[in-house]
mmCIF file of C-alpha atoms in Angstrom:
data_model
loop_
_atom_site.group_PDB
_atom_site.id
_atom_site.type_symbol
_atom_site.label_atom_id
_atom_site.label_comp_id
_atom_site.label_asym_id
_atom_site.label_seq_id
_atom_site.Cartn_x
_atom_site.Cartn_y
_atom_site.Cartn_z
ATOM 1 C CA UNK A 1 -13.299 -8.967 20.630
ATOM 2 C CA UNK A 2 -13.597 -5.694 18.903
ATOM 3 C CA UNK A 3 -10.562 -4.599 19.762
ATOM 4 C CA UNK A 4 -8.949 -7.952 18.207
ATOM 5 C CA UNK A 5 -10.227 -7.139 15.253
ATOM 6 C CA UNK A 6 -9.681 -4.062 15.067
ATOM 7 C CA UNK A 7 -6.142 -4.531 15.514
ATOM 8 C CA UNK A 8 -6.113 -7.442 12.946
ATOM 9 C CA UNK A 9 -7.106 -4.875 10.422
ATOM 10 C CA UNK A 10 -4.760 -2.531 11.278
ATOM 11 C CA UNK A 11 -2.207 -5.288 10.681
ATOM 12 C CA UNK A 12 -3.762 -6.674 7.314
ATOM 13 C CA UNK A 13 -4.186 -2.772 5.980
ATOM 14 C CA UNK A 14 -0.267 -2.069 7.213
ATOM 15 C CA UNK A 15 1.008 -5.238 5.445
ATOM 16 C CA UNK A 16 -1.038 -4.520 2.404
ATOM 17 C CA UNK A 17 0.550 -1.277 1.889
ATOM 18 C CA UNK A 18 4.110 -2.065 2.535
ATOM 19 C CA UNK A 19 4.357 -5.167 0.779
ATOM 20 C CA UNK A 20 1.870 -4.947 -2.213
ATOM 21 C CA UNK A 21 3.369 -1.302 -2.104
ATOM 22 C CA UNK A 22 6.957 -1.991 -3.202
ATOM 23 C CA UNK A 23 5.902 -4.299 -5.743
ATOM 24 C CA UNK A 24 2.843 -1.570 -7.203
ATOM 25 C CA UNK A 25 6.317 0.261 -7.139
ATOM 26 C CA UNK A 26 8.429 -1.820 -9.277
ATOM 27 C CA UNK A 27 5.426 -1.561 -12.136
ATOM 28 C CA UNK A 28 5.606 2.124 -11.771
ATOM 29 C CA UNK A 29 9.460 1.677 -11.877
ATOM 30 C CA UNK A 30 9.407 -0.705 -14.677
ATOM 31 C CA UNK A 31 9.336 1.813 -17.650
ATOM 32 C CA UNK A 32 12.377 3.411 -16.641
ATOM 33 C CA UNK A 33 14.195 0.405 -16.587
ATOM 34 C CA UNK A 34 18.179 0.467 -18.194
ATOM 35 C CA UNK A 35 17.286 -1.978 -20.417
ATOM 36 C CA UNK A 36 14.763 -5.505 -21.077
ATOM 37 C CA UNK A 37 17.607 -7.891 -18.813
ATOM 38 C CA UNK A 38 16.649 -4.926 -16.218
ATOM 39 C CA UNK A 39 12.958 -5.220 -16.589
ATOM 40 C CA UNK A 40 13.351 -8.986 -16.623
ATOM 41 C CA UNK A 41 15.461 -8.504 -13.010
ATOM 42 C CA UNK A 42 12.818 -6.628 -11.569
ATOM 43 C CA UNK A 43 9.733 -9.174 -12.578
ATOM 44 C CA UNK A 44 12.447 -12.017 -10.985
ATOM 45 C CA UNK A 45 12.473 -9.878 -7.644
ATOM 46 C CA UNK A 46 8.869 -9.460 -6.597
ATOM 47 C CA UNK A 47 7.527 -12.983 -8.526
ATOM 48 C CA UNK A 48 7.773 -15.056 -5.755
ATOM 49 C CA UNK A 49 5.971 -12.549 -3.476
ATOM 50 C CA UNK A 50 3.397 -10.433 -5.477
ATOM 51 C CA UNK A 51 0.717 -12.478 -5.159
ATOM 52 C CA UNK A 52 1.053 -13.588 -1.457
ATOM 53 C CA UNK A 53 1.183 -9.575 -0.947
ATOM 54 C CA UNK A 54 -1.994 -9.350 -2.634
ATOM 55 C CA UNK A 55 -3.657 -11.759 -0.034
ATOM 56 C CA UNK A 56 -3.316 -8.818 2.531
ATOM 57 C CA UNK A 57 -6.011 -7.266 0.480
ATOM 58 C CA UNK A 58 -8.323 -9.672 0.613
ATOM 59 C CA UNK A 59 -7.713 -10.447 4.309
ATOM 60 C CA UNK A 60 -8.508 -7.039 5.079
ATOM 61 C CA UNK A 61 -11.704 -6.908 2.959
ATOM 62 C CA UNK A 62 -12.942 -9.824 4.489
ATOM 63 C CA UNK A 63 -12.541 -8.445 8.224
ATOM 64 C CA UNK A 64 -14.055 -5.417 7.376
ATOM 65 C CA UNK A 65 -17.428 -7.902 5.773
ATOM 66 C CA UNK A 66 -17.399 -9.758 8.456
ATOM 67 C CA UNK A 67 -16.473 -7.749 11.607
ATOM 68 C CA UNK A 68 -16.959 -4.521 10.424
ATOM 69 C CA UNK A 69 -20.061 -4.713 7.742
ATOM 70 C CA UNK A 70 -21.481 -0.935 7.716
ATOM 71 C CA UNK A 71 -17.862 0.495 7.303
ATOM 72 C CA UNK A 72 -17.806 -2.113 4.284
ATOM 73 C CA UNK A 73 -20.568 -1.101 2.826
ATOM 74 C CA UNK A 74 -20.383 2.832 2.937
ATOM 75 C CA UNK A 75 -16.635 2.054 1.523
ATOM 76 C CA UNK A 76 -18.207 0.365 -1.103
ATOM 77 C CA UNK A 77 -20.994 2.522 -1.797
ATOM 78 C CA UNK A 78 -18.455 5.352 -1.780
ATOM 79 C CA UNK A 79 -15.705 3.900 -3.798
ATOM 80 C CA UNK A 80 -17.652 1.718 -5.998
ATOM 81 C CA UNK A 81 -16.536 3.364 -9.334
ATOM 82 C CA UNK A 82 -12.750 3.808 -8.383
ATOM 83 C CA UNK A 83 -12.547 0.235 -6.369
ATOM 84 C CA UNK A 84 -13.688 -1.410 -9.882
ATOM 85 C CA UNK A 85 -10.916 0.555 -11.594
ATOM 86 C CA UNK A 86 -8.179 -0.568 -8.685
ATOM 87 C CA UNK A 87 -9.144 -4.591 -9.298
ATOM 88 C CA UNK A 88 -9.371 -4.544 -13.272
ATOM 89 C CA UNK A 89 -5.674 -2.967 -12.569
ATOM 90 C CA UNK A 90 -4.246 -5.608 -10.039
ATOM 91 C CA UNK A 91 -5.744 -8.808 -12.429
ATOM 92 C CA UNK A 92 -4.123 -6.747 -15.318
ATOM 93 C CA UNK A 93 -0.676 -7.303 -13.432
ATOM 94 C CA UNK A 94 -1.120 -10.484 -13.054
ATOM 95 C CA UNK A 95 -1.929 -11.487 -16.820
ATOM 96 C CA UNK A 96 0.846 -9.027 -17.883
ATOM 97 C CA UNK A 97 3.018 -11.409 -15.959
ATOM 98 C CA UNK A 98 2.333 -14.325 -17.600
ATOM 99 C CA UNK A 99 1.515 -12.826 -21.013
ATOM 100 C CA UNK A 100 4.599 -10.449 -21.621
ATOM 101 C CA UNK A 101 7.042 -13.246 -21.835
ATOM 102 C CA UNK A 102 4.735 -15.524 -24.223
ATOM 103 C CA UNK A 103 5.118 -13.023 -27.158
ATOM 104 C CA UNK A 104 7.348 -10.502 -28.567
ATOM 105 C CA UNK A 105 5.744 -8.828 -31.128
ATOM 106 C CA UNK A 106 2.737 -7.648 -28.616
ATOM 107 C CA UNK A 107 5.165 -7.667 -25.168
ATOM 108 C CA UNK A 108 4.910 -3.736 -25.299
ATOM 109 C CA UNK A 109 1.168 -4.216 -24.972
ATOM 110 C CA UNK A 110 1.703 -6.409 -21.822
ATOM 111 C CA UNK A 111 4.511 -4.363 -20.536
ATOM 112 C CA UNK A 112 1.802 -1.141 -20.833
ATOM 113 C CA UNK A 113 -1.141 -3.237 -18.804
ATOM 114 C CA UNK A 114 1.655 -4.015 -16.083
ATOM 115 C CA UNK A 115 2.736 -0.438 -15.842
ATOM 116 C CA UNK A 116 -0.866 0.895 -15.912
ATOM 117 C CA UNK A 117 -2.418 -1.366 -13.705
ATOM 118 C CA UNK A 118 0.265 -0.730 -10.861
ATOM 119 C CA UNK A 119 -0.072 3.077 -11.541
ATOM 120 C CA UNK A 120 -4.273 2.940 -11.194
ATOM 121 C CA UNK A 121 -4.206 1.187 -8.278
ATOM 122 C CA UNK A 122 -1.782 2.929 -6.251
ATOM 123 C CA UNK A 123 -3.212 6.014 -7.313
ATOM 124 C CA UNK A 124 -7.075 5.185 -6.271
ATOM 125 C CA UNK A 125 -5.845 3.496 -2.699
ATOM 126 C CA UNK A 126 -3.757 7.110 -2.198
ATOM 127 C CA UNK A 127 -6.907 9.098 -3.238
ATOM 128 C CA UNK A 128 -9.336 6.596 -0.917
ATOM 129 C CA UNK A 129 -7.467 7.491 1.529
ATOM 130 C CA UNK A 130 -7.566 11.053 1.116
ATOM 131 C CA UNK A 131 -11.360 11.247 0.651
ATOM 132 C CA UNK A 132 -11.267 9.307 3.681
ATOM 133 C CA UNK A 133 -9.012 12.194 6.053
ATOM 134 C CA UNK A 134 -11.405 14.321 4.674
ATOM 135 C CA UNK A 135 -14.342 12.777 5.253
ATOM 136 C CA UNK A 136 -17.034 11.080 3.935
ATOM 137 C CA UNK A 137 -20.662 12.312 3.893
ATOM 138 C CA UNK A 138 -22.539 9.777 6.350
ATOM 139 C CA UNK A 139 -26.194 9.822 7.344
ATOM 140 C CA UNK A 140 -27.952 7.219 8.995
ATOM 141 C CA UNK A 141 -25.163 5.045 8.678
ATOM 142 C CA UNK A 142 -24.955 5.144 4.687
ATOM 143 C CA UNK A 143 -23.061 7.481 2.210
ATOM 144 C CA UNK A 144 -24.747 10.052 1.788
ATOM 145 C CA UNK A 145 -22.528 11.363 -0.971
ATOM 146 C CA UNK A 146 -22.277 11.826 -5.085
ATOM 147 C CA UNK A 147 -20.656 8.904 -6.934
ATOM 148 C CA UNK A 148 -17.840 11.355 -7.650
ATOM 149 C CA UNK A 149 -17.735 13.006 -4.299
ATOM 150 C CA UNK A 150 -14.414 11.032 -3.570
ATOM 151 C CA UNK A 151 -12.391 13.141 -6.474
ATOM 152 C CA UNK A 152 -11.825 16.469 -4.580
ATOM 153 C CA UNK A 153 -8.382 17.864 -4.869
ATOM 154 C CA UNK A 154 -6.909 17.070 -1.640
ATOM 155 C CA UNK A 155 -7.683 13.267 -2.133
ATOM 156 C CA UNK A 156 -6.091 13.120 -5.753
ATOM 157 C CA UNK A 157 -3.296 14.994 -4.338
ATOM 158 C CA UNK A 158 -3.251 11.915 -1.830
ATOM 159 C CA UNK A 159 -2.973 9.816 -4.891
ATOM 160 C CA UNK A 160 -0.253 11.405 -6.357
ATOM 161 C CA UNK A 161 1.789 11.100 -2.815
ATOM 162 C CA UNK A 162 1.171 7.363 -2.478
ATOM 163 C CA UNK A 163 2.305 6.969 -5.582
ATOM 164 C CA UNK A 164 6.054 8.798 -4.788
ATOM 165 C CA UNK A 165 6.003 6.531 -1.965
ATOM 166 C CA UNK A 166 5.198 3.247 -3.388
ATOM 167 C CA UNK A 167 7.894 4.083 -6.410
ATOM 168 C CA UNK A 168 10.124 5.327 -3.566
ATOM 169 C CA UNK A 169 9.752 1.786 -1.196
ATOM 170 C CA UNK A 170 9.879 0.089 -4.996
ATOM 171 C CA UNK A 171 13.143 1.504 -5.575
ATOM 172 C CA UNK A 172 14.265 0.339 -1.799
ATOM 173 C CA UNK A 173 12.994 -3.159 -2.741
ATOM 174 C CA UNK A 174 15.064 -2.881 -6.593
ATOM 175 C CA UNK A 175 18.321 -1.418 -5.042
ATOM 176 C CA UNK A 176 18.877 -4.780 -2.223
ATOM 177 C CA UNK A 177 17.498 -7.375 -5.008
ATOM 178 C CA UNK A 178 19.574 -6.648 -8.033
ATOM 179 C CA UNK A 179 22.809 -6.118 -9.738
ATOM 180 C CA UNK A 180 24.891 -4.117 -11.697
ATOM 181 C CA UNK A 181 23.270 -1.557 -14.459
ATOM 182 C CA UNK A 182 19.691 -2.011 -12.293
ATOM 183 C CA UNK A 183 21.037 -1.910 -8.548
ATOM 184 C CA UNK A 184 22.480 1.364 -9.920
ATOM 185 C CA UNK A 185 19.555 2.685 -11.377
ATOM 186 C CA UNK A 186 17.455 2.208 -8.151
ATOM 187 C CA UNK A 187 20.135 4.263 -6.393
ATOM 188 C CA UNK A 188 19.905 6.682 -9.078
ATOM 189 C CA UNK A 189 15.995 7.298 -8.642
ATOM 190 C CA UNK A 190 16.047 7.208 -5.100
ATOM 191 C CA UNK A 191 17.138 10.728 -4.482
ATOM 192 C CA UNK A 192 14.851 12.060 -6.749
ATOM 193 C CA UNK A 193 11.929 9.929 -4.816
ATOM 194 C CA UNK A 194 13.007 11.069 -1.341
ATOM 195 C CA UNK A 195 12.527 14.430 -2.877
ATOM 196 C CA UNK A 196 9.315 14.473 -4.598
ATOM 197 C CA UNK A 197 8.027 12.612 -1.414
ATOM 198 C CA UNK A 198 9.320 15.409 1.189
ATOM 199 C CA UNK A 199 7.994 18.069 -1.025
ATOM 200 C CA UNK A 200 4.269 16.083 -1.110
ATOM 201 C CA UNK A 201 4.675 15.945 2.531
ATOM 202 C CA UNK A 202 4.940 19.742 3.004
ATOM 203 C CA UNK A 203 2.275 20.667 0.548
ATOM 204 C CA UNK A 204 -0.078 18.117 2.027
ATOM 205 C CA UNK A 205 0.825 19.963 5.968
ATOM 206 C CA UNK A 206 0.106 22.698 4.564
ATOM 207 C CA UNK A 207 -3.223 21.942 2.489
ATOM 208 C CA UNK A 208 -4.387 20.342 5.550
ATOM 209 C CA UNK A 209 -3.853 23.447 7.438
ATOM 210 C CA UNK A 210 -5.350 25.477 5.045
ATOM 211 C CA UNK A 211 -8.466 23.749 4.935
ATOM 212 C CA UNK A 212 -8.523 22.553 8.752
ATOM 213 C CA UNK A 213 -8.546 19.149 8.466
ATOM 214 C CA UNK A 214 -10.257 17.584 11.404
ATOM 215 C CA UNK A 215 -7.800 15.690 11.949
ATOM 216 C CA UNK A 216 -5.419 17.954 12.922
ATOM 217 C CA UNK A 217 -6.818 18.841 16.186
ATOM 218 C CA UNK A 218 -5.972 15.566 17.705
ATOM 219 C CA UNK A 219 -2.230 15.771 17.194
ATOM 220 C CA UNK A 220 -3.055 19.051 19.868
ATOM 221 C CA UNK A 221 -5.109 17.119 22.162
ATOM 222 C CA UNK A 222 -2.975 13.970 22.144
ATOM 223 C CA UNK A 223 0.876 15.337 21.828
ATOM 224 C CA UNK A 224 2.308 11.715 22.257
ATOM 225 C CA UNK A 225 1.217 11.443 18.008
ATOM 226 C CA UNK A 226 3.820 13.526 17.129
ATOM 227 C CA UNK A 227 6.127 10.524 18.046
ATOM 228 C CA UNK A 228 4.786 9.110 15.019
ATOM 229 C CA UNK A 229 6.157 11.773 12.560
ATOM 230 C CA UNK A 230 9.562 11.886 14.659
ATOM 231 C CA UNK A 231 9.863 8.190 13.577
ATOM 232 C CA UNK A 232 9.309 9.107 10.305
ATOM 233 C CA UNK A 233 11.756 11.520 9.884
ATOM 234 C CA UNK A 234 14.061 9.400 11.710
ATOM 235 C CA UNK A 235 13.879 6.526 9.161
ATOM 236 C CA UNK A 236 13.866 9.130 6.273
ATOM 237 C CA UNK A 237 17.305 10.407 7.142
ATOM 238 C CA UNK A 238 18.146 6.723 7.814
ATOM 239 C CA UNK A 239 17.224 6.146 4.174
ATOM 240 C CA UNK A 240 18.701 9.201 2.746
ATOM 241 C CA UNK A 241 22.503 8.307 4.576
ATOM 242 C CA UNK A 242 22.017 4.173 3.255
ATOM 243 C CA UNK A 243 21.614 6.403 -0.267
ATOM 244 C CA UNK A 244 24.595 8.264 -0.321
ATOM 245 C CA UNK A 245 26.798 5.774 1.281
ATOM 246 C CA UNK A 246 25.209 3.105 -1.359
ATOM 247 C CA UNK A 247 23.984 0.690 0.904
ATOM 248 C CA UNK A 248 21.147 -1.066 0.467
ATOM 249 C CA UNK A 249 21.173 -3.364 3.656
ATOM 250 C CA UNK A 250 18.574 -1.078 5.676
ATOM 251 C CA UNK A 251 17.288 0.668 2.733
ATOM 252 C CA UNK A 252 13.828 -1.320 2.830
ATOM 253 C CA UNK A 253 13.562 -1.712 6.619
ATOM 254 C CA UNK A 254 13.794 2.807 6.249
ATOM 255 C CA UNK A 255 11.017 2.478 3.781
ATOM 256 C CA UNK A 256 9.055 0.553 5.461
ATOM 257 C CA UNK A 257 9.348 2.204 8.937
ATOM 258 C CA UNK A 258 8.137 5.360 7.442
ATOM 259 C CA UNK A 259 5.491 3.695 5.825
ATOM 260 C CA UNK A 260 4.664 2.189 9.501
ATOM 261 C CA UNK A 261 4.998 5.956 11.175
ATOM 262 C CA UNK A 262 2.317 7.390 8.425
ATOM 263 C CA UNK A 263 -0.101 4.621 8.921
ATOM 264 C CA UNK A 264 0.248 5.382 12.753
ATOM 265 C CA UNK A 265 0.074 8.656 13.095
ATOM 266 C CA UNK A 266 -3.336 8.207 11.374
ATOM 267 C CA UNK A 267 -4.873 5.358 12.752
ATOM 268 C CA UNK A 268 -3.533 7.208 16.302
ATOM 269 C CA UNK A 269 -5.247 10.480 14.786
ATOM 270 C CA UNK A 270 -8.579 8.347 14.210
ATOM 271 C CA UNK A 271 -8.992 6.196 17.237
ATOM 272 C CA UNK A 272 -11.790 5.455 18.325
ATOM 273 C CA UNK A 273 -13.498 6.135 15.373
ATOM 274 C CA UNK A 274 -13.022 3.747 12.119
ATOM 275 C CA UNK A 275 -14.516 6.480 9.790
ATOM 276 C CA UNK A 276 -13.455 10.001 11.034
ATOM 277 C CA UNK A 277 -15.331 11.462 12.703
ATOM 278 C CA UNK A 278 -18.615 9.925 12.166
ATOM 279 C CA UNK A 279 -18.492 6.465 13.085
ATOM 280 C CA UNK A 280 -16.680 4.587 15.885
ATOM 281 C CA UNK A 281 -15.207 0.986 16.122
ATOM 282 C CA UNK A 282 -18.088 -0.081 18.563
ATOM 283 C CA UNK A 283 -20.939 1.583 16.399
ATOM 284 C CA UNK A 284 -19.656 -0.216 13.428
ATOM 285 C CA UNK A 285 -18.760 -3.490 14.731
ATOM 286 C CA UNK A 286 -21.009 -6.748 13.951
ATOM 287 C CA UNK A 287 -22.641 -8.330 17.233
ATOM 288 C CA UNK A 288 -20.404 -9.518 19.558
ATOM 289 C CA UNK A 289 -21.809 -13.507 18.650
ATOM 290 C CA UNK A 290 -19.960 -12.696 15.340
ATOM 291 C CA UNK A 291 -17.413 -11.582 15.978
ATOM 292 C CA UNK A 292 -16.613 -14.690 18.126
ATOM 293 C CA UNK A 293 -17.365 -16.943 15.475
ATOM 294 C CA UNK A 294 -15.356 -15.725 13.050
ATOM 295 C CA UNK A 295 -12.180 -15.708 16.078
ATOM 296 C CA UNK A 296 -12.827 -19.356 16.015
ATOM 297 C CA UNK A 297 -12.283 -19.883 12.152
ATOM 298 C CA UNK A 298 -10.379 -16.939 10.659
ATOM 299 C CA UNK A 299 -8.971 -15.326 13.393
ATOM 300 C CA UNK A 300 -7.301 -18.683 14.947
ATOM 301 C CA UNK A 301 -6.438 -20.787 11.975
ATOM 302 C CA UNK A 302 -6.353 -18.216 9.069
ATOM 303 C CA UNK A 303 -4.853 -15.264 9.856
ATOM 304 C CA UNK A 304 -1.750 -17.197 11.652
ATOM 305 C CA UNK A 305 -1.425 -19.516 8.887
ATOM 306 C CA UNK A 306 -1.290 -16.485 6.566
ATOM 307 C CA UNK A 307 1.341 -14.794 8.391
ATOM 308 C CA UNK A 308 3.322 -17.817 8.691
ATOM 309 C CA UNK A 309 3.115 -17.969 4.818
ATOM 310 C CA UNK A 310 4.428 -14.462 4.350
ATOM 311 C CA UNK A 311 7.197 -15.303 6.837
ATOM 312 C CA UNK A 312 8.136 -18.075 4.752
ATOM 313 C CA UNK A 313 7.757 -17.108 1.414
ATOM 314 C CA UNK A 314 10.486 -14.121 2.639
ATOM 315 C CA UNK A 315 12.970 -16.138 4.425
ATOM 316 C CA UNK A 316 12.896 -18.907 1.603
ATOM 317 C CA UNK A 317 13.638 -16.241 -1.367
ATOM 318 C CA UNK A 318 15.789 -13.675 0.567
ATOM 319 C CA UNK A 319 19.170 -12.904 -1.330
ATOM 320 C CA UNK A 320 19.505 -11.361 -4.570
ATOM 321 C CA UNK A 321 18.322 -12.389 -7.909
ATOM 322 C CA UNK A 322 20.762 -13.474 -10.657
ATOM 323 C CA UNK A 323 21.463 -10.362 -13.397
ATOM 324 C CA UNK A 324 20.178 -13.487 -15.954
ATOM 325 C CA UNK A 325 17.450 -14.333 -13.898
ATOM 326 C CA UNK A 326 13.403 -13.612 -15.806
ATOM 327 C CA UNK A 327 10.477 -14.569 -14.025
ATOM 328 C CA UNK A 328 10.086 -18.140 -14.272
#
């Protein structure tokens, strides 16, 4: 049963960050927009989906309470400050999406709450994850740590890269939903994205080599990672060809395969520890009488019910939106 649930986070965090990604993307797109009938195309394009991405969140918060409770609450205890920040950001989306199109004289103010809140909380979940690679000061099986000990350069460097990549899978997302003036805009960016990302990439390598990242030694004692990376690169040149031949048919299936091949390589680089390198999946897992209570509620009813939602909420708005089209 650990090993179900285990694998149903793995799933909830994966989903999280590819779908809630490329809409956190959009916001951090939206400013850059050609013009308000742009910005009004873009809001029409994730709408329907935003907040069913969202629900990832929450379903992987809720496995980690209930199957996982002491990674929960070092996470919490660790990030406490920064995971405040990330919420008051994601419930400032959503109000900006009602709000911005009730007014005019105040829609900048709106429009500025979207942009920020997407912005914060792509930046914290980069730099969580960071502080995370790097490790997090355990003892007894609680933090051990400053409030601020999560703010070290290589983790906000990690925020800055999962930024590039949620603007970059934003711009994937943009380029296959809309039209004219805006379709070409999200072409436009997208070489400039694949860029910045490929240069994070090498500076990250190489920070991680520089400070000998722990991690790092498994891709030597388990060579079969590296597969990870190679699928990586493969959708990245995928994505770069779809971008100079302007076609956006696989252009968000690229994105989110090397989304996919980063979350591998380090859950691969991890296993079996949860929090590397100081807690495993068994040490942190709730009894096993748990764990089997919760497969009987959430695990069998909920978590196929939510899948079949995001399934359907895909298939029923597929296409792209009309160049008129706002978010209502």
């Amino acid at each position: 049963m650990i090993e179900f649930w285990a694998t149903v986070l793995a799933l909830a965090i994966l989903l999280y960050v590819t779908l809630d990604g490329f809409d956190l993307g959009v916001g951090m797109l939206f400013p850059f927009a050609p013009d308000e009938a742009g910005r009004r195309q873009m809001l029409a394009s994730i709408s329907p989906v935003w907040d069913g991405n969202e629900t990832w969140l929450v379903v992987a918060a809720a496995t980690l309470f209930g199957a996982f409770p002491l990674v929960y609450s070092i996470l919490l205890s660790a990030f406490y400050l920064p995971l405040l920040v990330m919420l008051a950001g994601l419930i400032l989306r959503g109000v900006a999406f009602e709000f911005r199109y009730k007014t005019e004289r105040f829609r900048w103010v709106w429009d500025a709450g979207f942009v920020a809140g997407s912005y914060a909380a792509a930046f914290i979940q980069g730099t969580a994850v960071g502080a995370i690679v790097q490790g997090l000061p355990i003892e007894n099986g609680a933090y051990a740590g400053e409030p601020f000990a999560w703010a070290r350069p290589f983790a906000l460097l990690c925020g800055v890269g999962l930024c590039i990549g949620y603007a970059m899978i934003g711009a994937c997302w943009i380029a296959g939903k809309a039209h004219g003036e805006l379709r070409t805009f999200a072409f436009g960016a997208l070489p400039r994205l694949l860029g910045a990302l490929a240069a994070f990439l090498a500076v990250v390598f190489a920070w991680s080599l520089l400070i000998d990242l722990p991690v790092l030694q498994r891709w030597i004692e388990r060579p079969l990672l590296l597969l990870c990376p190679a699928v990586g690169l493969g959708a990245f040149i995928m994505l770069m060809r779809s971008v100079r031949r302007g076609d956006d048919r696989r252009l968000f299936l690229a994105g989110a395969a090397i989304f996919a091949a980063a979350f591998a390589t380090l859950a691969g680089s991890f296993l079996p520890y949860i929090l590397p390198f100081s807690l495993t999946l068994r040490q942190a897992a709730a009894p096993e009488a748990s764990l089997d209570f919760l497969f009987w509620g959430a695990g069998l009813f909920v978590l196929p019910l939510t899948l079949a939602y995001t399934a359907a909420v895909y298939v029923i708005f597929r296409g792209r939106v009309r160049a008129d089209q706002g978010y209502h």
